[in-house]
PDB file of N, CA and C in Angstrom:
ATOM      1  N   MET I   1      29.569 -10.277  29.613  1.00 37.00           N
ATOM      2  CA  MET I   1      28.283  -9.637  28.219  1.00 37.00           C
ATOM      3  C   MET I   1      27.498 -10.372  27.482  1.00 37.00           C
ATOM      4  N   SER I   2      26.367 -10.062  27.250  1.00 36.00           N
ATOM      5  CA  SER I   2      25.467 -11.032  25.913  1.00 36.00           C
ATOM      6  C   SER I   2      24.952 -10.351  25.327  1.00 36.00           C
ATOM      7  N   ASP I   3      25.564 -10.373  23.399  1.00 40.00           N
ATOM      8  CA  ASP I   3      24.974 -10.121  22.223  1.00 40.00           C
ATOM      9  C   ASP I   3      24.383 -10.678  21.384  1.00 40.00           C
ATOM     10  N   SER I   4      23.840  -9.654  20.749  1.00 43.00           N
ATOM     11  CA  SER I   4      23.120 -10.557  19.898  1.00 43.00           C
ATOM     12  C   SER I   4      24.193 -11.895  18.663  1.00 43.00           C
ATOM     13  N   SER I   5      24.567 -12.223  19.351  1.00 46.00           N
ATOM     14  CA  SER I   5      25.744 -13.355  17.447  1.00 46.00           C
ATOM     15  C   SER I   5      25.448 -13.836  18.483  1.00 46.00           C
ATOM     16  N   ASP I   6      25.190 -14.151  20.299  1.00 51.00           N
ATOM     17  CA  ASP I   6      24.594 -15.103  21.081  1.00 51.00           C
ATOM     18  C   ASP I   6      23.788 -16.027  20.673  1.00 51.00           C
ATOM     19  N   THR I   7      22.973 -15.011  20.584  1.00 69.00           N
ATOM     20  CA  THR I   7      21.348 -16.206  20.065  1.00 69.00           C
ATOM     21  C   THR I   7      21.736 -16.763  18.837  1.00 69.00           C
ATOM     22  N   SER I   8      20.922 -17.932  18.574  1.00 89.00           N
ATOM     23  CA  SER I   8      21.099 -18.767  17.907  1.00 89.00           C
ATOM     24  C   SER I   8      20.376 -18.140  16.655  1.00 89.00           C
ATOM     25  N   ILE I   9      21.138 -19.233  15.006  1.00 91.00           N
ATOM     26  CA  ILE I   9      20.490 -18.362  13.554  1.00 91.00           C
ATOM     27  C   ILE I   9      18.691 -18.513  14.438  1.00 91.00           C
ATOM     28  N   ALA I  10      18.786 -20.220  14.390  1.00 93.00           N
ATOM     29  CA  ALA I  10      16.954 -20.049  15.238  1.00 93.00           C
ATOM     30  C   ALA I  10      16.453 -19.172  15.524  1.00 93.00           C
ATOM     31  N   GLU I  11      16.362 -18.997  16.356  1.00 94.00           N
ATOM     32  CA  GLU I  11      16.071 -17.812  17.458  1.00 94.00           C
ATOM     33  C   GLU I  11      15.937 -16.357  16.819  1.00 94.00           C
ATOM     34  N   LYS I  12      17.051 -15.956  16.110  1.00 95.00           N
ATOM     35  CA  LYS I  12      16.973 -15.069  15.362  1.00 95.00           C
ATOM     36  C   LYS I  12      16.011 -15.142  14.222  1.00 95.00           C
ATOM     37  N   ILE I  13      16.557 -16.361  13.527  1.00 96.00           N
ATOM     38  CA  ILE I  13      14.611 -16.718  12.394  1.00 96.00           C
ATOM     39  C   ILE I  13      13.622 -16.116  13.037  1.00 96.00           C
ATOM     40  N   ARG I  14      12.939 -17.186  14.185  1.00 96.00           N
ATOM     41  CA  ARG I  14      11.928 -17.091  14.657  1.00 96.00           C
ATOM     42  C   ARG I  14      11.279 -16.087  15.162  1.00 96.00           C
ATOM     43  N   GLN I  15      11.889 -14.979  15.977  1.00 96.00           N
ATOM     44  CA  GLN I  15      12.058 -13.484  16.274  1.00 96.00           C
ATOM     45  C   GLN I  15      11.877 -12.811  14.827  1.00 96.00           C
ATOM     46  N   LYS I  16      12.313 -12.916  14.075  1.00 96.00           N
ATOM     47  CA  LYS I  16      12.294 -12.199  12.730  1.00 96.00           C
ATOM     48  C   LYS I  16      10.822 -12.680  12.289  1.00 96.00           C
ATOM     49  N   CYS I  17      10.799 -14.012  12.554  1.00 97.00           N
ATOM     50  CA  CYS I  17       9.448 -14.025  11.854  1.00 97.00           C
ATOM     51  C   CYS I  17       8.110 -13.163  12.726  1.00 97.00           C
ATOM     52  N   LEU I  18       8.150 -13.903  13.556  1.00 96.00           N
ATOM     53  CA  LEU I  18       7.062 -12.828  14.965  1.00 96.00           C
ATOM     54  C   LEU I  18       6.815 -11.302  14.541  1.00 96.00           C
ATOM     55  N   SER I  19       7.894 -10.895  15.020  1.00 96.00           N
ATOM     56  CA  SER I  19       7.450  -9.270  14.760  1.00 96.00           C
ATOM     57  C   SER I  19       7.574  -9.229  13.271  1.00 96.00           C
ATOM     58  N   HIS I  20       7.540  -9.308  12.277  1.00 97.00           N
ATOM     59  CA  HIS I  20       7.594  -8.542  10.833  1.00 97.00           C
ATOM     60  C   HIS I  20       6.145  -9.614  10.184  1.00 97.00           C
ATOM     61  N   LEU I  21       5.482 -10.378  10.307  1.00 97.00           N
ATOM     62  CA  LEU I  21       4.557 -11.257  10.373  1.00 97.00           C
ATOM     63  C   LEU I  21       3.905 -11.352  10.954  1.00 97.00           C
ATOM     64  N   SER I  22       3.656 -10.841  12.400  1.00 95.00           N
ATOM     65  CA  SER I  22       2.753 -10.476  13.042  1.00 95.00           C
ATOM     66  C   SER I  22       1.970 -12.367  13.185  1.00 95.00           C
ATOM     67  N   ALA I  23       2.806 -13.337  13.838  1.00 96.00           N
ATOM     68  CA  ALA I  23       2.966 -14.415  13.704  1.00 96.00           C
ATOM     69  C   ALA I  23       2.117 -14.784  14.691  1.00 96.00           C
ATOM     70  N   THR I  24       1.406 -16.054  15.106  1.00 96.00           N
ATOM     71  CA  THR I  24       0.396 -16.152  16.053  1.00 96.00           C
ATOM     72  C   THR I  24       1.269 -17.213  16.476  1.00 96.00           C
ATOM     73  N   HIS I  25       1.945 -17.820  16.113  1.00 96.00           N
ATOM     74  CA  HIS I  25       2.871 -19.291  16.242  1.00 96.00           C
ATOM     75  C   HIS I  25       4.011 -19.452  15.792  1.00 96.00           C
ATOM     76  N   CYS I  26       5.112 -19.577  15.843  1.00 97.00           N
ATOM     77  CA  CYS I  26       6.714 -19.450  15.388  1.00 97.00           C
ATOM     78  C   CYS I  26       7.384 -20.514  15.878  1.00 97.00           C
ATOM     79  N   GLU I  27       7.816 -21.655  15.478  1.00 96.00           N
ATOM     80  CA  GLU I  27       8.566 -22.624  15.998  1.00 96.00           C
ATOM     81  C   GLU I  27       9.553 -22.665  14.725  1.00 96.00           C
ATOM     82  N   CYS I  28      11.255 -22.329  14.917  1.00 96.00           N
ATOM     83  CA  CYS I  28      12.356 -22.686  14.866  1.00 96.00           C
ATOM     84  C   CYS I  28      13.090 -23.724  14.951  1.00 96.00           C
ATOM     85  N   LEU I  29      13.442 -24.602  14.589  1.00 93.00           N
ATOM     86  CA  LEU I  29      13.892 -26.721  14.895  1.00 93.00           C
ATOM     87  C   LEU I  29      15.132 -26.744  13.983  1.00 93.00           C
ATOM     88  N   ASP I  30      15.880 -26.929  14.821  1.00 90.00           N
ATOM     89  CA  ASP I  30      17.634 -26.993  14.492  1.00 90.00           C
ATOM     90  C   ASP I  30      17.621 -27.898  14.456  1.00 90.00           C
ATOM     91  N   LEU I  31      17.508 -28.645  13.013  1.00 90.00           N
ATOM     92  CA  LEU I  31      18.087 -29.768  12.416  1.00 90.00           C
ATOM     93  C   LEU I  31      19.278 -30.612  12.272  1.00 90.00           C
ATOM     94  N   SER I  32      20.248 -29.902  12.654  1.00 85.00           N
ATOM     95  CA  SER I  32      21.486 -30.208  12.178  1.00 85.00           C
ATOM     96  C   SER I  32      22.326 -31.743  12.614  1.00 85.00           C
ATOM     97  N   SER I  33      22.463 -32.111  11.317  1.00 79.00           N
ATOM     98  CA  SER I  33      23.799 -33.134  12.355  1.00 79.00           C
ATOM     99  C   SER I  33      25.458 -32.364  11.984  1.00 79.00           C
ATOM    100  N   SER I  34      25.855 -32.928  12.798  1.00 68.00           N
ATOM    101  CA  SER I  34      27.441 -32.927  12.904  1.00 68.00           C
ATOM    102  C   SER I  34      27.765 -32.627  11.195  1.00 68.00           C
ATOM    103  N   GLY I  35      28.775 -31.857  10.786  1.00 69.00           N
ATOM    104  CA  GLY I  35      29.155 -32.043   9.376  1.00 69.00           C
ATOM    105  C   GLY I  35      28.464 -31.672   8.261  1.00 69.00           C
ATOM    106  N   CYS I  36      26.943 -31.725   8.226  1.00 74.00           N
ATOM    107  CA  CYS I  36      26.427 -30.875   6.963  1.00 74.00           C
ATOM    108  C   CYS I  36      26.099 -29.275   6.738  1.00 74.00           C
ATOM    109  N   GLY I  37      26.172 -28.964   8.230  1.00 79.00           N
ATOM    110  CA  GLY I  37      25.601 -27.367   7.672  1.00 79.00           C
ATOM    111  C   GLY I  37      24.386 -27.163   8.723  1.00 79.00           C
ATOM    112  N   THR I  38      24.190 -25.981   8.713  1.00 87.00           N
ATOM    113  CA  THR I  38      22.607 -25.859   9.467  1.00 87.00           C
ATOM    114  C   THR I  38      21.345 -25.846   8.611  1.00 87.00           C
ATOM    115  N   LYS I  39      20.411 -27.024   9.191  1.00 91.00           N
ATOM    116  CA  LYS I  39      19.719 -27.817   8.391  1.00 91.00           C
ATOM    117  C   LYS I  39      17.767 -26.944   9.023  1.00 91.00           C
ATOM    118  N   LEU I  40      17.359 -26.096   9.377  1.00 95.00           N
ATOM    119  CA  LEU I  40      16.131 -25.657   9.966  1.00 95.00           C
ATOM    120  C   LEU I  40      14.866 -26.145   9.655  1.00 95.00           C
ATOM    121  N   GLU I  41      14.002 -26.780  10.732  1.00 96.00           N
ATOM    122  CA  GLU I  41      12.407 -26.572   9.977  1.00 96.00           C
ATOM    123  C   GLU I  41      11.891 -25.389  10.587  1.00 96.00           C
ATOM    124  N   LEU I  42      11.089 -24.590   9.563  1.00 98.00           N
ATOM    125  CA  LEU I  42      10.846 -23.772  10.542  1.00 98.00           C
ATOM    126  C   LEU I  42       8.567 -23.348  10.446  1.00 98.00           C
ATOM    127  N   THR I  43       8.304 -23.086  11.052  1.00 98.00           N
ATOM    128  CA  THR I  43       6.420 -23.566  11.178  1.00 98.00           C
ATOM    129  C   THR I  43       6.593 -21.856  11.729  1.00 98.00           C
ATOM    130  N   VAL I  44       5.300 -21.007  11.029  1.00 98.00           N
ATOM    131  CA  VAL I  44       5.317 -19.667  11.359  1.00 98.00           C
ATOM    132  C   VAL I  44       3.286 -19.977  10.979  1.00 98.00           C
ATOM    133  N   VAL I  45       2.611 -19.153  11.634  1.00 98.00           N
ATOM    134  CA  VAL I  45       1.186 -19.642  11.337  1.00 98.00           C
ATOM    135  C   VAL I  45       0.345 -17.203  11.612  1.00 98.00           C
ATOM    136  N   SER I  46       0.274 -17.594  10.275  1.00 98.00           N
ATOM    137  CA  SER I  46       0.468 -16.072  10.139  1.00 98.00           C
ATOM    138  C   SER I  46      -1.737 -14.923   8.958  1.00 98.00           C
ATOM    139  N   GLU I  47      -1.935 -14.687   9.674  1.00 97.00           N
ATOM    140  CA  GLU I  47      -2.509 -13.804   8.766  1.00 97.00           C
ATOM    141  C   GLU I  47      -2.293 -13.572   7.840  1.00 97.00           C
ATOM    142  N   GLU I  48      -0.825 -13.336   7.634  1.00 96.00           N
ATOM    143  CA  GLU I  48      -0.940 -12.857   6.333  1.00 96.00           C
ATOM    144  C   GLU I  48      -0.798 -13.356   5.450  1.00 96.00           C
ATOM    145  N   PHE I  49      -0.883 -14.747   5.627  1.00 98.00           N
ATOM    146  CA  PHE I  49      -1.050 -15.930   4.921  1.00 98.00           C
ATOM    147  C   PHE I  49      -2.349 -16.238   4.172  1.00 98.00           C
ATOM    148  N   LYS I  50      -4.063 -15.497   4.559  1.00 97.00           N
ATOM    149  CA  LYS I  50      -4.644 -15.927   4.761  1.00 97.00           C
ATOM    150  C   LYS I  50      -5.214 -15.862   2.403  1.00 97.00           C
ATOM    151  N   GLY I  51      -5.271 -16.396   2.398  1.00 97.00           N
ATOM    152  CA  GLY I  51      -5.815 -16.422   0.694  1.00 97.00           C
ATOM    153  C   GLY I  51      -4.923 -16.729  -0.305  1.00 97.00           C
ATOM    154  N   LYS I  52      -3.880 -17.182   0.144  1.00 97.00           N
ATOM    155  CA  LYS I  52      -1.970 -17.234  -0.581  1.00 97.00           C
ATOM    156  C   LYS I  52      -1.709 -18.846  -0.906  1.00 97.00           C
ATOM    157  N   ARG I  53      -1.736 -18.970  -1.962  1.00 97.00           N
ATOM    158  CA  ARG I  53      -1.589 -20.203  -2.401  1.00 97.00           C
ATOM    159  C   ARG I  53       0.377 -20.882  -1.335  1.00 97.00           C
ATOM    160  N   SER I  54       0.407 -22.159  -0.846  1.00 96.00           N
ATOM    161  CA  SER I  54       1.694 -22.405  -0.410  1.00 96.00           C
ATOM    162  C   SER I  54       3.253 -21.341  -1.502  1.00 96.00           C
ATOM    163  N   LEU I  55       3.068 -21.560  -2.085  1.00 97.00           N
ATOM    164  CA  LEU I  55       3.840 -20.865  -2.737  1.00 97.00           C
ATOM    165  C   LEU I  55       3.859 -19.628  -2.648  1.00 97.00           C
ATOM    166  N   ALA I  56       3.230 -18.429  -2.817  1.00 98.00           N
ATOM    167  CA  ALA I  56       2.994 -17.038  -2.024  1.00 98.00           C
ATOM    168  C   ALA I  56       3.638 -17.017  -0.341  1.00 98.00           C
ATOM    169  N   CYS I  57       3.423 -18.027  -0.017  1.00 98.00           N
ATOM    170  CA  CYS I  57       3.579 -18.035   1.763  1.00 98.00           C
ATOM    171  C   CYS I  57       5.058 -17.939   1.628  1.00 98.00           C
ATOM    172  N   HIS I  58       5.687 -18.855   1.338  1.00 98.00           N
ATOM    173  CA  HIS I  58       6.813 -19.281   1.300  1.00 98.00           C
ATOM    174  C   HIS I  58       7.818 -18.562   0.863  1.00 98.00           C
ATOM    175  N   ARG I  59       7.049 -17.826  -0.380  1.00 98.00           N
ATOM    176  CA  ARG I  59       8.394 -16.405  -0.867  1.00 98.00           C
ATOM    177  C   ARG I  59       8.654 -15.693   0.269  1.00 98.00           C
ATOM    178  N   ILE I  60       6.858 -15.546   0.957  1.00 98.00           N
ATOM    179  CA  ILE I  60       7.122 -14.423   1.596  1.00 98.00           C
ATOM    180  C   ILE I  60       8.419 -13.932   2.924  1.00 98.00           C
ATOM    181  N   VAL I  61       8.305 -15.973   3.097  1.00 98.00           N
ATOM    182  CA  VAL I  61       9.662 -16.021   4.290  1.00 98.00           C
ATOM    183  C   VAL I  61      10.494 -16.000   3.619  1.00 98.00           C
ATOM    184  N   ASN I  62      10.322 -16.458   2.490  1.00 97.00           N
ATOM    185  CA  ASN I  62      12.353 -16.982   2.120  1.00 97.00           C
ATOM    186  C   ASN I  62      12.651 -14.739   1.885  1.00 97.00           C
ATOM    187  N   THR I  63      11.461 -14.046   1.349  1.00 97.00           N
ATOM    188  CA  THR I  63      12.381 -12.224   0.907  1.00 97.00           C
ATOM    189  C   THR I  63      12.728 -11.892   2.809  1.00 97.00           C
ATOM    190  N   LEU I  64      11.802 -12.370   3.756  1.00 98.00           N
ATOM    191  CA  LEU I  64      12.091 -11.687   4.772  1.00 98.00           C
ATOM    192  C   LEU I  64      13.061 -11.773   5.380  1.00 98.00           C
ATOM    193  N   LEU I  65      13.915 -13.442   5.447  1.00 97.00           N
ATOM    194  CA  LEU I  65      15.079 -14.103   5.719  1.00 97.00           C
ATOM    195  C   LEU I  65      16.090 -14.280   4.602  1.00 97.00           C
ATOM    196  N   LYS I  66      15.744 -13.163   3.611  1.00 97.00           N
ATOM    197  CA  LYS I  66      17.151 -13.594   2.475  1.00 97.00           C
ATOM    198  C   LYS I  66      18.443 -13.824   3.291  1.00 97.00           C
ATOM    199  N   GLU I  67      18.818 -12.300   4.561  1.00 95.00           N
ATOM    200  CA  GLU I  67      20.567 -12.768   4.828  1.00 95.00           C
ATOM    201  C   GLU I  67      20.252 -13.728   5.359  1.00 95.00           C
ATOM    202  N   GLU I  68      19.145 -14.328   6.189  1.00 94.00           N
ATOM    203  CA  GLU I  68      19.557 -15.627   7.105  1.00 94.00           C
ATOM    204  C   GLU I  68      19.885 -16.704   6.427  1.00 94.00           C
ATOM    205  N   ILE I  69      18.814 -17.285   5.657  1.00 93.00           N
ATOM    206  CA  ILE I  69      19.154 -18.029   4.415  1.00 93.00           C
ATOM    207  C   ILE I  69      20.305 -18.460   3.668  1.00 93.00           C
ATOM    208  N   ALA I  70      20.825 -17.424   3.608  1.00 92.00           N
ATOM    209  CA  ALA I  70      22.492 -17.316   2.645  1.00 92.00           C
ATOM    210  C   ALA I  70      23.209 -17.470   3.561  1.00 92.00           C
ATOM    211  N   SER I  71      23.020 -17.855   4.796  1.00 90.00           N
ATOM    212  CA  SER I  71      24.196 -18.494   6.297  1.00 90.00           C
ATOM    213  C   SER I  71      24.051 -19.642   6.834  1.00 90.00           C
ATOM    214  N   ILE I  72      22.388 -20.467   5.924  1.00 92.00           N
ATOM    215  CA  ILE I  72      22.568 -21.729   6.539  1.00 92.00           C
ATOM    216  C   ILE I  72      22.261 -23.073   5.443  1.00 92.00           C
ATOM    217  N   HIS I  73      22.459 -23.934   5.672  1.00 90.00           N
ATOM    218  CA  HIS I  73      22.303 -25.033   4.713  1.00 90.00           C
ATOM    219  C   HIS I  73      21.326 -24.990   3.883  1.00 90.00           C
ATOM    220  N   ALA I  74      20.014 -25.487   4.840  1.00 92.00           N
ATOM    221  CA  ALA I  74      18.939 -25.866   4.517  1.00 92.00           C
ATOM    222  C   ALA I  74      17.950 -25.990   5.398  1.00 92.00           C
ATOM    223  N   ILE I  75      16.473 -24.974   4.398  1.00 95.00           N
ATOM    224  CA  ILE I  75      15.211 -24.866   5.896  1.00 95.00           C
ATOM    225  C   ILE I  75      14.087 -25.159   5.171  1.00 95.00           C
ATOM    226  N   THR I  76      12.886 -26.615   5.754  1.00 96.00           N
ATOM    227  CA  THR I  76      11.994 -26.623   5.354  1.00 96.00           C
ATOM    228  C   THR I  76      10.940 -25.247   5.982  1.00 96.00           C
ATOM    229  N   LEU I  77       9.836 -24.876   5.210  1.00 98.00           N
ATOM    230  CA  LEU I  77       8.995 -24.336   5.315  1.00 98.00           C
ATOM    231  C   LEU I  77       7.905 -24.288   5.625  1.00 98.00           C
ATOM    232  N   LYS I  78       6.979 -24.285   6.760  1.00 98.00           N
ATOM    233  CA  LYS I  78       5.649 -25.014   7.314  1.00 98.00           C
ATOM    234  C   LYS I  78       4.848 -23.894   7.456  1.00 98.00           C
ATOM    235  N   THR I  79       4.004 -22.923   6.482  1.00 98.00           N
ATOM    236  CA  THR I  79       3.126 -21.683   6.686  1.00 98.00           C
ATOM    237  C   THR I  79       1.732 -22.243   6.407  1.00 98.00           C
ATOM    238  N   TRP I  80       1.592 -21.764   7.541  1.00 97.00           N
ATOM    239  CA  TRP I  80      -0.541 -21.514   7.958  1.00 97.00           C
ATOM    240  C   TRP I  80      -0.862 -20.613   8.396  1.00 97.00           C
ATOM    241  N   THR I  81      -2.043 -20.079   8.182  1.00 98.00           N
ATOM    242  CA  THR I  81      -2.595 -18.995   8.478  1.00 98.00           C
ATOM    243  C   THR I  81      -3.604 -19.872  10.223  1.00 98.00           C
ATOM    244  N   PRO I  82      -3.974 -19.200  11.170  1.00 97.00           N
ATOM    245  CA  PRO I  82      -4.653 -19.909  12.510  1.00 97.00           C
ATOM    246  C   PRO I  82      -5.136 -20.493  11.925  1.00 97.00           C
ATOM    247  N   VAL I  83      -6.614 -20.156  10.789  1.00 96.00           N
ATOM    248  CA  VAL I  83      -7.364 -21.330  10.594  1.00 96.00           C
ATOM    249  C   VAL I  83      -6.496 -22.864  10.376  1.00 96.00           C
ATOM    250  N   GLN I  84      -5.571 -22.638   9.447  1.00 96.00           N
ATOM    251  CA  GLN I  84      -5.515 -23.516   9.069  1.00 96.00           C
ATOM    252  C   GLN I  84      -4.617 -24.303  10.676  1.00 96.00           C
ATOM    253  N   TRP I  85      -4.097 -23.980  11.011  1.00 96.00           N
ATOM    254  CA  TRP I  85      -3.418 -24.695  12.175  1.00 96.00           C
ATOM    255  C   TRP I  85      -4.410 -25.135  13.604  1.00 96.00           C
ATOM    256  N   GLU I  86      -5.240 -24.075  13.419  1.00 95.00           N
ATOM    257  CA  GLU I  86      -6.474 -24.875  14.367  1.00 95.00           C
ATOM    258  C   GLU I  86      -6.757 -26.507  14.263  1.00 95.00           C
ATOM    259  N   GLU I  87      -6.898 -26.077  13.011  1.00 94.00           N
ATOM    260  CA  GLU I  87      -7.180 -27.671  12.179  1.00 94.00           C
ATOM    261  C   GLU I  87      -6.923 -28.259  12.479  1.00 94.00           C
ATOM    262  N   LYS I  88      -5.510 -28.145  11.772  1.00 89.00           N
ATOM    263  CA  LYS I  88      -4.313 -29.523  11.803  1.00 89.00           C
ATOM    264  C   LYS I  88      -3.939 -29.821  13.108  1.00 89.00           C
ATOM    265  N   LYS I  89      -4.185 -28.786  14.267  1.00 85.00           N
ATOM    266  CA  LYS I  89      -4.150 -29.463  15.555  1.00 85.00           C
ATOM    267  C   LYS I  89      -5.039 -29.956  15.823  1.00 85.00           C
ATOM    268  N   GLY I  90      -6.355 -29.759  15.541  1.00 80.00           N
ATOM    269  CA  GLY I  90      -7.003 -30.483  15.933  1.00 80.00           C
ATOM    270  C   GLY I  90      -7.476 -31.713  15.580  1.00 80.00           C
ATOM    271  N   GLY I  91      -7.040 -32.292  14.501  1.00 67.00           N
ATOM    272  CA  GLY I  91      -7.019 -33.482  13.446  1.00 67.00           C
ATOM    273  C   GLY I  91      -5.503 -34.199  14.554  1.00 67.00           C
ATOM    274  N   GLN I  92      -5.159 -34.186  15.180  1.00 64.00           N
ATOM    275  CA  GLN I  92      -3.612 -34.912  15.478  1.00 64.00           C
ATOM    276  C   GLN I  92      -4.209 -35.288  16.805  1.00 64.00           C
TER     277      GLN I  92
END
């Protein structure tokens, strides 16, 4: 039988951002290497970030994920509005 403890921390974070921030895109990559602890890269695309500076967006995510962040070694945040995300994808 599977329970929530079977879900990776990266997936828990991804699901929480999708539901609480109405994210249109969310990726949480586990970049951990052996021995150092959990290191994640989180990309969140949400209208919640519209009109806000990067620091304010990061604070929103940090507040939401306070409990999860306490149990990991490092997290890199990338926060975008849907318009910024489309511009970024178009430039690649």
